[in-house]
Amino acid sequence: MLGISISTVSRALKDHPDISDKTKQRVTELAQALDYEPNANAINLRSSKNNLFGLIVPTISNFFYDSFIAAIEEECRRNNYSMMILQSGDDPVVEQENIKLCRQNRIGGLFACITSQTSNFEPFFKLHNIDVPVIFFDKVPDDSRANRVCVADAASATIAANTILEKKKKKVLALFGNQNLSITKKRLEAFQKTTGKKTKLIIEHVNNAEEAQQATYLALKENPDTIFCMSDEILTGSMKAIQQAGLSIPGDIAVIAISNGFIPKLYFPEITYVETSGYKLGKLAFSSMMACLAGSTFLQELTIECLLVEGGSI
Amino acid sequence: MLGISISTVSRALKDHPDISDKTKQRVTELAQALDYEPNANAINLRSSKNNLFGLIVPTISNFFYDSFIAAIEEECRRNNYSMMILQSGDDPVVEQENIKLCRQNRIGGLFACITSQTSNFEPFFKLHNIDVPVIFFDKVPDDSRANRVCVADAASATIAANTILEKKKKKVLALFGNQNLSITKKRLEAFQKTTGKKTKLIIEHVNNAEEAQQATYLALKENPDTIFCMSDEILTGSMKAIQQAGLSIPGDIAVIAISNGFIPKLYFPEITYVETSGYKLGKLAFSSMMACLAGSTFLQELTIECLLVEGGSI
DNA sequence: GTTTTTCCAACAAACGTTTGCGGAATTGTT
DNA sequence: AACAATTCCGCAAACGTTTGTTGGAAAAAC
């Protein structure tokens, strides 16, 4: 339309010194008028750099993951990255498809929370081999080749256990998640180690809120004086059982949990919890990603510090 | 590596009849071995079709929007679409930047929840003009040129009110949100209209969970037999006050709410609520999008039907 | 033995950018 | 007036695909 070549237009739009001010002005004005926006696909193809991160999460609608995602999104915007969010639905097959999608879109890095049944980590490591960093978060493989950012699993469980000991509790119903997950193993181990023989433990493993409710309801017959919940989901189930049994907190029974912080504030009194912030974890994961992209080949397992937030439940 | 041309490889991978079975096999085997995945950017560029939807939302970490997003993500995957999620932070400036990003990535359609201060809808309609459908959801512009999908505000309040009447409740504490929001006005009006003079109403307006808790705690002195909460956030505050007062549900007091469904299931008994499902809204928005892409130019405002979900709280 | 058909596979153009290189026109220097 | 320097811009290649068209060899038909 202006009678000039494509390359001149390209340079004019990028304020290249080769182009005269007069031409630049004509080009920018027309671009404005036509609502021109550069085609990201063409740019990515030409540059072989996508500025795109993949993010695989079991589900978006979860108060831990959504705050993690929000943190990543904020940082992506600040750093001119886009992100592709994919849900695995905790299904290893879908997870594989998601990785495939990520590869097709030539992501520059992947944030991944594995499913509880993921056993083959090769697809992840293959990404790493072609210089696409993979940062595992929350649920991470127990493999030394993996970059991991986690909540301080052992530390958080230790803090919770110490709080229980300080309050001189004697019989604790401790609810943990799926035994295969490293998160469960670590929390359980630290919890047991800290309590030692100083208090009696009733340990139950549950896979969801409903199982937590049933397990709690049954275990209440043994008259524990405290309930410890390893996660928010377990806490919600357990709290239903306590309400069902008509017990008052902390009079009849004390409660303490490891949590992202949202759920504990829904009850009265608010539940005392050890904070594991998804938002903070997201920030940490992003900076870890940037370090990898900057050339750091140092494999690392990073953890966010945790904090006891006092409610009135113990 | 195989001594054949690129185009032959391309056809072999797509099972084109021009290619011999022997060649096809050699190609697919090598592709497998090399972990070949087609470059989505190149495909998109070549085809000028991205199979990409944009999604702009005030914030991801919200139990209404995240279920909306989850629904869209599911459908996208089923239909071979990707999606680009962007947060506006309820800031019109960021919203504009997000639209720009969408244009650059040549989205095929946009799901948009506008900010509370959005006044210029031209950027949205410009998308529509270049055959990129825009489906507004939840917070939508009051403009007849817009495709809209919403929860049925009036209908949901009416159902809640009717339920209260059926249970022969006589004194209802009704908690509503900020008076300036259209959502509040619509629900309040329908609620009042339905209850009429058949039951006594104590109406309170609150801006957050904490105010809901305080308002409930104070209003309990007037001995209402039922509490109605207009939203999830209000419900959480109100429930805390009920626990604080040591009241049992539904024996001492009945509770009913309008909700997305997650919060009511945290209590025992579960709270009866009128469902305004973000998930269903997402499904509706997606099918509306597909209809637009299929050529429907019929502008529409769709609402999801609402449903009473019985817990044991009334 | 020649022509026709069939089967495979290669060539080239196109999608929208960016950028090294070269070239024309203008200006400046003796 | 001749030459050098400067300013501005176009050509062409490349990123990784897809696909219409063309080409060549082997197989079949006459």
XYZ file of C-alpha atoms (C1' of nucleotides) in Angstrom:
688
model
C 0.000 0.000 0.000
C 2.897 2.339 0.629
C 4.923 1.194 -2.367
C 7.774 -0.023 -0.215
C 9.132 -3.464 0.437
C 8.225 -5.808 3.257
C 11.668 -5.623 4.756
C 11.499 -1.849 4.919
C 8.207 -2.100 6.764
C 9.685 -4.598 9.171
C 12.635 -2.333 9.916
C 10.481 0.763 10.160
C 8.303 -0.876 12.790
C 11.353 -1.832 14.789
C 12.852 1.651 14.610
C 15.872 0.490 12.645
C 18.423 3.308 11.945
C 18.552 2.418 8.256
C 15.057 3.757 7.739
C 14.246 7.440 7.358
C 11.972 9.148 9.828
C 9.533 10.008 7.110
C 9.107 6.380 6.074
C 8.894 5.247 9.684
C 6.060 7.632 10.308
C 4.121 6.591 7.236
C 4.516 2.948 8.189
C 3.530 3.311 11.826
C 0.502 5.376 10.907
C -0.752 2.808 8.445
C -0.032 -0.016 10.868
C -2.137 1.787 13.427
C -4.957 2.334 10.990
C -4.996 -1.304 9.945
C -4.777 -2.617 13.515
C -1.674 -4.490 12.505
C -0.255 -6.911 15.009
C 2.742 -9.097 14.154
C 1.996 -12.778 13.720
C 3.461 -14.526 16.729
C 3.642 -17.826 14.867
C 5.801 -16.388 12.132
C 8.080 -14.716 14.664
C 8.419 -17.885 16.667
C 9.060 -19.967 13.599
C 11.674 -17.620 12.271
C 13.438 -17.194 15.593
C 12.978 -20.727 16.845
C 12.214 -19.177 20.208
C 8.703 -19.316 21.500
C 8.833 -17.655 24.895
C 6.319 -20.225 25.946
C 6.200 -22.305 29.076
C 4.135 -25.409 29.596
C 2.376 -26.061 32.851
C 0.875 -29.422 33.698
C -1.258 -29.687 36.755
C -3.741 -32.337 37.908
C -6.550 -29.802 37.950
C -6.837 -26.057 37.748
C -9.706 -25.792 40.155
C -7.799 -26.406 43.311
C -6.863 -23.756 45.818
C -3.254 -24.820 45.906
C -2.663 -25.086 42.187
C -4.607 -22.031 41.201
C -2.466 -19.837 43.408
C 0.599 -21.529 41.971
C -0.678 -20.826 38.476
C -1.485 -17.231 39.352
C 2.088 -16.697 40.506
C 3.518 -18.206 37.333
C 1.187 -16.150 35.162
C 2.295 -12.940 36.867
C 5.941 -13.723 36.290
C 5.337 -14.827 32.722
C 3.755 -11.505 31.921
C 6.594 -9.583 33.548
C 9.107 -11.567 31.518
C 7.248 -11.608 28.230
C 6.449 -15.262 28.308
C 3.212 -16.981 27.510
C 2.064 -20.132 29.153
C 0.125 -23.125 28.114
C -1.851 -24.623 30.948
C -2.792 -28.268 30.726
C -4.735 -30.440 33.121
C -3.777 -34.063 33.536
C -6.810 -35.011 35.588
C -4.341 -37.166 37.496
C -4.350 -39.509 34.497
C -0.945 -40.693 33.251
C -2.269 -41.167 29.716
C -3.502 -37.595 29.509
C -0.207 -36.531 31.006
C 1.636 -38.147 28.106
C -0.593 -36.385 25.603
C 0.052 -33.118 27.346
C 3.780 -33.579 27.068
C 3.330 -34.285 23.386
C 1.375 -31.065 22.993
C 4.130 -29.206 24.777
C 6.701 -30.618 22.397
C 4.628 -29.711 19.380
C 4.393 -26.167 20.621
C 8.120 -26.027 21.224
C 7.872 -24.877 24.794
C 10.970 -23.371 26.304
C 10.400 -24.959 29.677
C 7.916 -27.067 31.581
C 6.435 -26.834 35.046
C 5.084 -30.227 35.949
C 3.163 -31.740 38.804
C 3.084 -35.455 38.142
C 0.089 -37.706 38.612
C 0.044 -40.104 41.500
C 0.457 -43.011 39.080
C 3.208 -41.651 36.896
C 5.907 -44.270 36.716
C 7.696 -43.478 33.468
C 9.627 -40.255 33.677
C 11.507 -40.673 30.416
C 9.292 -38.265 28.457
C 10.194 -35.579 30.988
C 13.888 -36.300 30.901
C 13.850 -36.373 27.127
C 12.710 -32.780 27.251
C 15.588 -31.996 29.508
C 17.929 -33.637 27.046
C 16.905 -31.221 24.324
C 17.572 -28.295 26.644
C 14.003 -27.763 27.736
C 14.201 -27.419 31.498
C 11.598 -29.284 33.497
C 10.783 -27.959 36.923
C 8.767 -30.400 38.956
C 6.654 -28.937 41.702
C 4.538 -30.211 44.540
C 4.250 -33.827 43.442
C 7.694 -34.644 42.170
C 9.432 -37.821 41.032
C 11.816 -39.421 43.446
C 14.652 -39.221 40.955
C 17.903 -37.383 41.363
C 17.864 -36.267 37.742
C 14.894 -34.009 38.428
C 14.783 -30.322 39.237
C 12.332 -30.010 42.052
C 10.669 -27.231 43.974
C 8.614 -28.321 46.893
C 7.090 -27.182 50.020
C 9.408 -28.210 52.795
C 7.645 -31.484 53.399
C 9.756 -32.777 56.205
C 10.044 -29.402 57.893
C 6.325 -28.700 57.749
C 5.473 -32.050 59.280
C 8.101 -31.528 61.931
C 6.660 -28.166 62.880
C 3.192 -29.636 63.133
C 4.452 -32.528 65.231
C 6.366 -30.224 67.539
C 3.301 -28.086 68.040
C 1.380 -31.185 69.038
C 4.088 -32.174 71.497
C 4.199 -28.705 73.016
C 0.492 -28.872 73.662
C 1.096 -32.169 75.427
C -1.276 -34.119 73.278
C -1.201 -37.836 73.881
C -3.196 -39.550 71.180
C -3.077 -38.259 67.640
C -5.097 -39.352 64.661
C -2.722 -38.598 61.799
C -4.188 -38.573 58.304
C -1.896 -38.931 55.332
C -2.389 -39.182 51.565
C -1.509 -41.818 49.031
C 1.429 -43.850 50.238
C 3.140 -43.891 46.864
C 3.668 -40.163 46.717
C 6.982 -38.878 47.923
C 5.180 -35.991 49.577
C 3.352 -38.489 51.752
C 6.460 -40.481 52.553
C 8.440 -37.437 53.589
C 5.735 -35.943 55.743
C 4.981 -39.237 57.378
C 8.595 -39.993 58.098
C 9.297 -36.585 59.612
C 6.097 -36.684 61.605
C 6.856 -40.070 63.068
C 10.431 -39.198 63.759
C 9.485 -36.048 65.643
C 6.739 -37.503 67.739
C 8.832 -40.564 68.501
C 7.337 -42.447 71.386
C 6.117 -39.350 73.134
C 2.616 -39.632 71.820
C 0.429 -42.383 70.484
C -0.286 -42.277 66.762
C -3.204 -43.633 64.796
C -2.050 -43.404 61.197
C -4.467 -43.588 58.285
C -3.869 -43.231 54.578
C -6.664 -41.768 52.474
C -6.981 -40.768 48.840
C -9.604 -38.073 48.968
C -11.853 -36.011 51.182
C -14.516 -38.640 51.435
C -12.104 -41.292 52.623
C -10.739 -38.780 55.104
C -14.214 -38.212 56.462
C -14.908 -41.917 56.853
C -11.530 -42.666 58.356
C -11.919 -39.834 60.837
C -15.426 -40.831 61.808
C -14.342 -44.371 62.492
C -11.171 -43.406 64.317
C -13.028 -41.046 66.626
C -14.219 -44.130 68.494
C -10.692 -44.559 69.765
C -10.934 -41.122 71.350
C -7.916 -39.302 69.945
C -7.314 -35.884 71.464
C -5.847 -34.425 68.282
C -6.239 -34.761 64.529
C -3.409 -33.985 62.166
C -4.217 -33.558 58.458
C -1.479 -33.686 55.891
C -3.301 -31.584 53.306
C -6.213 -29.291 52.670
C -8.281 -31.928 50.991
C -7.884 -34.275 53.914
C -8.686 -31.458 56.293
C -12.015 -30.767 54.597
C -13.052 -34.385 54.937
C -11.903 -34.657 58.479
C -13.708 -31.499 59.518
C -16.958 -32.870 58.160
C -16.570 -35.923 60.344
C -15.919 -33.754 63.388
C -19.042 -31.725 62.700
C -20.938 -34.936 62.079
C -19.866 -36.271 65.452
C -20.865 -32.976 67.029
C -17.485 -32.388 68.589
C -16.287 -28.917 69.458
C -12.832 -27.602 68.678
C -10.528 -27.395 70.530
C -12.528 -28.489 73.579
C -13.350 -32.017 72.510
C -10.612 -32.416 69.984
C -7.693 -30.394 68.657
C -6.941 -30.012 64.945
C -3.799 -29.060 63.101
C -3.038 -29.265 59.415
C -0.576 -28.556 56.664
C -2.355 -26.183 54.329
C -2.290 -23.469 51.747
C -4.232 -21.271 54.157
C -7.628 -20.868 52.566
C -9.532 -23.782 54.065
C -8.433 -23.310 57.691
C -9.962 -19.842 57.736
C -13.399 -21.188 56.858
C -14.022 -22.584 60.299
C -14.573 -21.189 63.752
C -12.270 -21.340 65.467
C -9.867 -21.099 62.576
C -7.660 -24.134 62.203
C -4.008 -23.864 63.181
C -1.885 -24.822 60.204
C 1.600 -24.964 58.830
C 1.547 -22.811 55.748
C 2.665 -24.175 52.384
C 1.947 -21.380 49.962
C 1.228 -22.234 46.356
C 1.843 -18.638 45.418
C 5.297 -18.624 46.959
C 6.036 -21.975 45.397
C 5.090 -20.559 41.999
C 7.488 -17.680 42.419
C 10.232 -20.057 43.429
C 9.538 -22.389 40.527
C 9.721 -19.514 38.087
C 13.031 -18.243 39.361
C 14.351 -21.780 39.244
C 13.224 -22.016 35.633
C 14.970 -18.782 34.772
C 18.147 -20.027 36.407
C 18.030 -23.172 34.290
C 17.497 -21.155 31.128
C 20.409 -18.931 32.075
C 22.600 -21.967 31.884
C 22.587 -23.416 35.346
C 22.893 -27.149 34.966
C 23.051 -27.621 38.670
C 20.281 -29.997 39.617
C 18.528 -28.868 42.650
C 15.742 -29.525 45.034
C 14.504 -26.258 46.444
C 11.992 -25.833 49.179
C 10.014 -22.877 50.461
C 10.224 -22.179 54.119
C 7.144 -22.895 56.144
C 5.429 -21.025 58.844
C 3.062 -21.929 61.652
C -0.146 -19.918 61.455
C -2.038 -20.050 64.715
C -5.781 -20.457 64.655
C -7.633 -21.521 67.736
C -7.911 -25.199 67.041
C -5.132 -26.532 69.252
C 18.883 -39.406 6.812
C 16.725 -41.651 4.675
C 17.797 -40.115 1.383
C 14.292 -38.953 0.560
C 12.773 -35.539 0.249
C 10.972 -33.537 2.898
C 7.691 -33.709 1.073
C 7.866 -37.469 0.918
C 8.407 -37.576 4.653
C 5.458 -35.281 5.196
C 3.196 -37.454 3.084
C 4.483 -40.651 4.616
C 3.642 -39.406 8.100
C 0.148 -38.526 6.989
C -0.417 -41.899 5.347
C -0.804 -40.397 1.896
C -1.611 -42.977 -0.835
C 1.189 -41.684 -3.039
C 3.786 -43.153 -0.739
C 4.762 -46.813 -0.754
C 4.287 -48.864 2.363
C 7.977 -49.572 2.554
C 8.840 -45.870 2.659
C 6.084 -45.150 5.133
C 7.433 -47.716 7.477
C 10.982 -46.462 7.268
C 9.805 -42.915 7.921
C 7.570 -43.688 10.854
C 10.229 -45.788 12.471
C 12.811 -43.051 12.212
C 10.328 -40.445 13.420
C 9.673 -42.589 16.430
C 13.355 -43.038 17.123
C 14.038 -39.326 16.868
C 11.026 -38.340 18.982
C 9.829 -36.234 16.118
C 6.897 -33.957 16.785
C 5.605 -31.564 14.139
C 6.245 -27.902 14.836
C 2.905 -26.351 15.716
C 4.125 -22.892 14.763
C 4.989 -23.971 11.268
C 1.676 -25.752 10.858
C -0.246 -22.776 12.139
C 1.662 -20.390 9.958
C 1.203 -22.479 6.885
C -2.464 -23.145 7.494
C -3.350 -19.758 8.971
C -5.378 -21.686 11.517
C -4.203 -21.792 15.085
C -6.837 -23.773 16.939
C -6.223 -21.426 19.808
C -8.704 -19.716 22.085
C -7.994 -16.770 24.318
C -9.457 -16.556 27.802
C -9.392 -13.382 29.838
C -10.441 -13.544 33.451
C -9.943 -11.179 36.400
C -8.041 -13.788 38.368
C -7.447 -17.491 38.069
C -7.467 -18.188 41.777
C -11.159 -17.967 42.398
C -13.432 -20.938 42.801
C -15.878 -19.689 40.243
C -13.436 -18.824 37.492
C -11.190 -21.775 38.009
C -14.048 -24.175 37.439
C -15.036 -22.172 34.387
C -11.489 -22.468 33.120
C -11.399 -26.171 33.894
C -14.483 -26.722 31.766
C -13.058 -24.768 28.853
C -9.771 -26.635 29.101
C -11.537 -29.985 28.955
C -13.475 -29.036 25.873
C -10.440 -27.526 24.225
C -8.546 -30.758 24.603
C -11.460 -32.795 23.269
C -11.684 -30.529 20.249
C -7.993 -30.180 19.608
C -7.797 -26.589 20.658
C -5.246 -24.914 22.869
C -6.006 -22.019 25.098
C -4.175 -18.999 26.268
C -5.227 -17.914 29.738
C -4.697 -14.313 30.709
C -5.474 -12.512 33.949
C -6.652 -8.917 33.822
C -6.412 -8.312 37.554
C -9.597 -6.296 37.012
C -7.412 -3.630 35.359
C -8.650 -2.204 32.028
C -5.100 -1.388 30.909
C -3.936 -4.961 31.396
C -7.106 -6.059 29.656
C -6.113 -4.082 26.567
C -2.657 -5.620 26.579
C -4.194 -9.037 26.844
C -6.355 -8.421 23.804
C -3.250 -7.347 21.937
C -1.511 -10.583 22.916
C -4.513 -12.507 21.679
C -4.360 -10.745 18.334
C -0.669 -11.437 17.990
C -1.270 -15.094 18.599
C -4.072 -15.145 16.062
C -6.622 -16.660 18.357
C -9.649 -18.210 16.769
C -11.995 -17.000 19.472
C -12.044 -15.217 22.799
C -13.773 -15.879 26.104
C -13.855 -12.661 28.067
C -14.962 -11.580 31.493
C -14.644 -7.801 31.466
C -13.264 -5.719 34.295
C -15.644 -3.665 36.382
C -14.240 -0.496 34.812
C -14.198 -1.507 31.168
C -15.943 1.198 29.190
C -14.469 0.820 25.715
C -15.642 -2.329 24.017
C -14.317 -1.474 20.564
C -11.247 -3.729 20.832
C -13.588 -6.627 21.465
C -15.890 -5.785 18.591
C -12.936 -5.297 16.292
C -12.107 -8.932 16.918
C -15.614 -9.851 16.007
C -15.267 -7.870 12.808
C -12.360 -9.997 11.683
C -14.392 -13.144 12.323
C -12.965 -13.907 15.739
C -15.983 -14.646 17.925
C -16.019 -13.118 21.383
C -18.067 -14.831 24.047
C -18.540 -12.719 27.139
C -19.212 -14.549 30.360
C -20.164 -13.696 33.923
C -19.391 -9.983 33.808
C -20.668 -8.925 30.418
C -21.131 -5.597 28.657
C -24.604 -4.219 28.445
C -24.420 -4.041 24.660
C -26.664 -5.811 22.213
C -23.737 -6.520 19.877
C -22.245 -8.927 22.422
C -22.575 -12.682 22.699
C -23.179 -13.374 26.355
C -23.414 -16.376 28.644
C -24.419 -15.760 32.241
C -25.746 -17.386 35.325
C -29.429 -16.772 35.782
C -29.275 -14.299 38.649
C -32.950 -13.663 39.128
C -33.936 -17.286 38.672
C -31.427 -18.530 41.221
C -32.674 -16.136 43.889
C -36.241 -17.076 43.105
C -35.534 -20.757 43.581
C -33.839 -20.108 46.901
C -36.753 -17.985 48.074
C -39.291 -20.579 47.013
C -37.408 -23.265 48.890
C -37.551 -21.154 52.001
C -41.288 -20.635 51.584
C -41.901 -24.330 51.049
C -40.142 -25.104 54.300
C -42.452 -22.628 55.977
C -39.683 -20.513 57.374
C -40.866 -17.339 58.988
C -37.855 -15.159 59.688
C -34.982 -15.046 57.229
C -31.638 -13.347 57.579
C -30.765 -12.567 53.956
C -27.195 -11.600 53.211
C -26.385 -9.816 49.968
C -23.239 -8.341 48.472
C -22.283 -4.856 47.385
C -25.390 -2.913 46.474
C -23.811 -1.361 43.391
C -23.233 -4.618 41.569
C -25.889 -5.597 39.090
C -25.652 -9.165 40.304
C -26.686 -7.999 43.780
C -29.546 -5.909 42.505
C -30.979 -8.687 40.387
C -30.785 -11.301 43.112
C -32.165 -9.006 45.782
C -35.074 -7.904 43.663
C -36.054 -11.440 42.712
C -35.665 -12.629 46.274
C -37.860 -9.912 47.712
C -40.431 -10.285 45.007
C -40.751 -14.016 45.628
C -40.942 -13.917 49.397
C -43.334 -11.003 49.296
C -44.982 -10.617 52.656
C -45.054 -14.303 53.426
C -41.960 -14.247 55.551
C -40.062 -11.667 57.554
C -36.773 -10.558 56.066
C -33.677 -9.147 57.741
C -31.605 -7.852 54.847
C -27.917 -7.072 55.228
C -25.385 -5.957 52.663
C -21.792 -7.049 53.170
C -18.626 -6.694 51.129
C -16.617 -9.681 52.233
C -16.551 -12.785 54.373
C -15.566 -10.955 57.513
C -18.448 -8.533 57.266
C -20.748 -11.462 56.631
C -19.528 -13.111 59.801
C -20.061 -10.010 61.884
C -23.444 -9.232 60.388
C -24.591 -12.789 60.964
C -23.324 -12.888 64.520
C -25.188 -9.693 65.373
C -28.354 -10.654 63.548
C -28.539 -13.983 65.359
C -29.804 -12.076 68.377
C -33.015 -11.492 66.508
C -33.473 -15.264 66.273
C -33.940 -15.818 62.560
C -34.867 -19.374 61.665
C -33.073 -19.295 58.316
C -30.039 -17.695 56.746
C -29.807 -17.020 53.024
C -26.395 -16.223 51.506
C -26.143 -14.703 48.063
C -22.653 -16.021 47.324
C -19.961 -18.423 48.382
C -17.877 -15.783 50.045
C -20.772 -14.613 52.148
C -21.595 -18.193 53.019
C -18.122 -18.813 54.402
C -18.382 -15.815 56.704
C -21.861 -16.655 57.819
C -20.939 -20.243 58.590
C -18.151 -19.090 60.843
C -20.603 -17.021 62.838
C -22.932 -19.995 63.177
C -20.101 -22.161 64.449
C -19.044 -19.362 66.728
C -22.512 -19.169 68.200
C -22.497 -22.924 68.628
C -25.683 -23.400 66.685
C -26.480 -26.664 64.979
C -27.802 -26.959 61.451
C -30.618 -27.381 60.622
C -31.912 -27.857 64.153
C -31.207 -24.400 65.501
C -31.069 -22.618 62.180
C -31.492 -23.436 58.506
C -29.066 -22.299 55.832
C -29.419 -21.926 52.083
C -27.121 -20.268 49.606
C -26.412 -19.496 45.994
C -23.129 -21.160 45.251
C -20.738 -22.733 42.835
C -20.972 -25.929 44.872
C -17.571 -26.356 46.419
C -18.020 -24.524 49.708
C -21.371 -26.079 50.673
C -19.827 -29.530 50.607
C -17.277 -28.616 53.238
C -19.762 -28.722 56.059
C -21.787 -31.354 57.792
C -24.575 -31.413 57.050
C -23.819 -30.144 53.572
C -25.460 -26.841 52.803
C -28.431 -26.760 50.470
C -27.672 -24.406 47.603
C -28.853 -23.159 44.269
C -26.116 -24.067 41.897
C -24.544 -21.452 39.665
C -21.910 -23.622 38.205
C -18.791 -22.103 36.703
C -18.169 -25.479 35.192
C -21.508 -25.570 33.434
C -21.109 -21.987 32.364
C -17.797 -22.958 30.808
C -19.410 -25.784 28.896
C -22.135 -23.466 27.687
C -19.648 -20.806 26.663
C -17.671 -23.357 24.712
C -20.657 -24.666 22.814
C -21.683 -21.116 22.092
C -18.199 -20.490 20.727
C -18.386 -23.538 18.509
C -21.751 -22.397 17.196
C -20.272 -19.044 16.269
C -17.371 -20.695 14.505
C -19.766 -22.926 12.638
C -21.226 -19.825 11.125
C -24.009 -18.792 13.446
C -24.166 -15.033 13.379
C -27.143 -15.028 15.649
C -26.294 -12.850 18.623
C -27.456 -14.353 21.806
C -27.587 -14.029 25.534
C -27.641 -17.459 27.087
C -28.089 -18.349 30.716
C -27.465 -21.617 32.457
C -30.369 -23.124 34.196
C -30.029 -23.339 37.910
C -30.630 -26.246 40.048
C -31.399 -26.756 43.669
C -28.855 -29.073 45.254
C -30.163 -30.460 48.477
C -27.827 -30.747 51.399
C -29.224 -31.212 54.860
C -29.201 -27.624 55.970
C -32.832 -26.704 55.489
C 8.785 -53.015 -29.615
C 6.094 -49.107 -28.687
C 2.624 -46.819 -26.107
C -0.067 -46.320 -22.131
C -0.856 -46.712 -17.433
C 0.546 -46.974 -12.659
C 3.289 -45.963 -8.896
C 6.580 -43.214 -6.289
C 8.882 -39.441 -5.160
C 10.895 -34.748 -5.926
C 10.229 -29.719 -6.962
C 8.539 -25.416 -5.720
C 5.553 -22.192 -3.674
C 3.389 -20.441 0.276
C 2.375 -18.961 5.336
C 4.747 -13.915 7.904
C 8.610 -12.595 9.790
C 13.859 -11.088 10.308
C 18.352 -9.803 8.728
C 22.946 -9.960 6.107
C 24.277 -8.075 2.066
C 24.388 -5.312 -1.802
C 23.037 -1.264 -4.506
C 21.252 3.257 -5.848
C 20.820 7.936 -4.850
C 22.287 11.756 -2.424
C 25.648 14.414 -0.099
C 30.279 15.721 1.101
C 35.252 16.148 0.092
C 39.199 17.301 -2.579
C 34.844 17.180 -11.939
C 36.054 13.020 -9.882
C 35.787 10.259 -6.003
C 34.414 8.872 -1.280
C 31.099 8.666 2.230
C 26.558 8.501 3.814
C 21.697 7.479 3.710
C 18.038 4.772 2.585
C 15.962 0.767 0.838
C 15.261 -3.883 -1.727
C 16.707 -8.799 -2.545
C 16.896 -13.199 -0.928
C 17.297 -16.756 2.372
C 15.647 -18.970 6.333
C 12.385 -20.951 10.066
C 9.125 -26.077 9.321
C 5.332 -27.408 7.304
C 1.727 -28.751 3.327
C 0.239 -29.645 -1.274
C -0.412 -28.936 -6.490
C 2.286 -30.132 -10.118
C 5.741 -32.415 -12.519
C 9.003 -36.180 -13.628
C 10.830 -40.704 -14.186
C 10.937 -45.526 -13.954
C 8.759 -49.792 -13.885
C 4.772 -52.447 -15.130
C 1.060 -53.368 -18.103
C -1.329 -53.210 -22.517
C -1.347 -53.051 -27.402
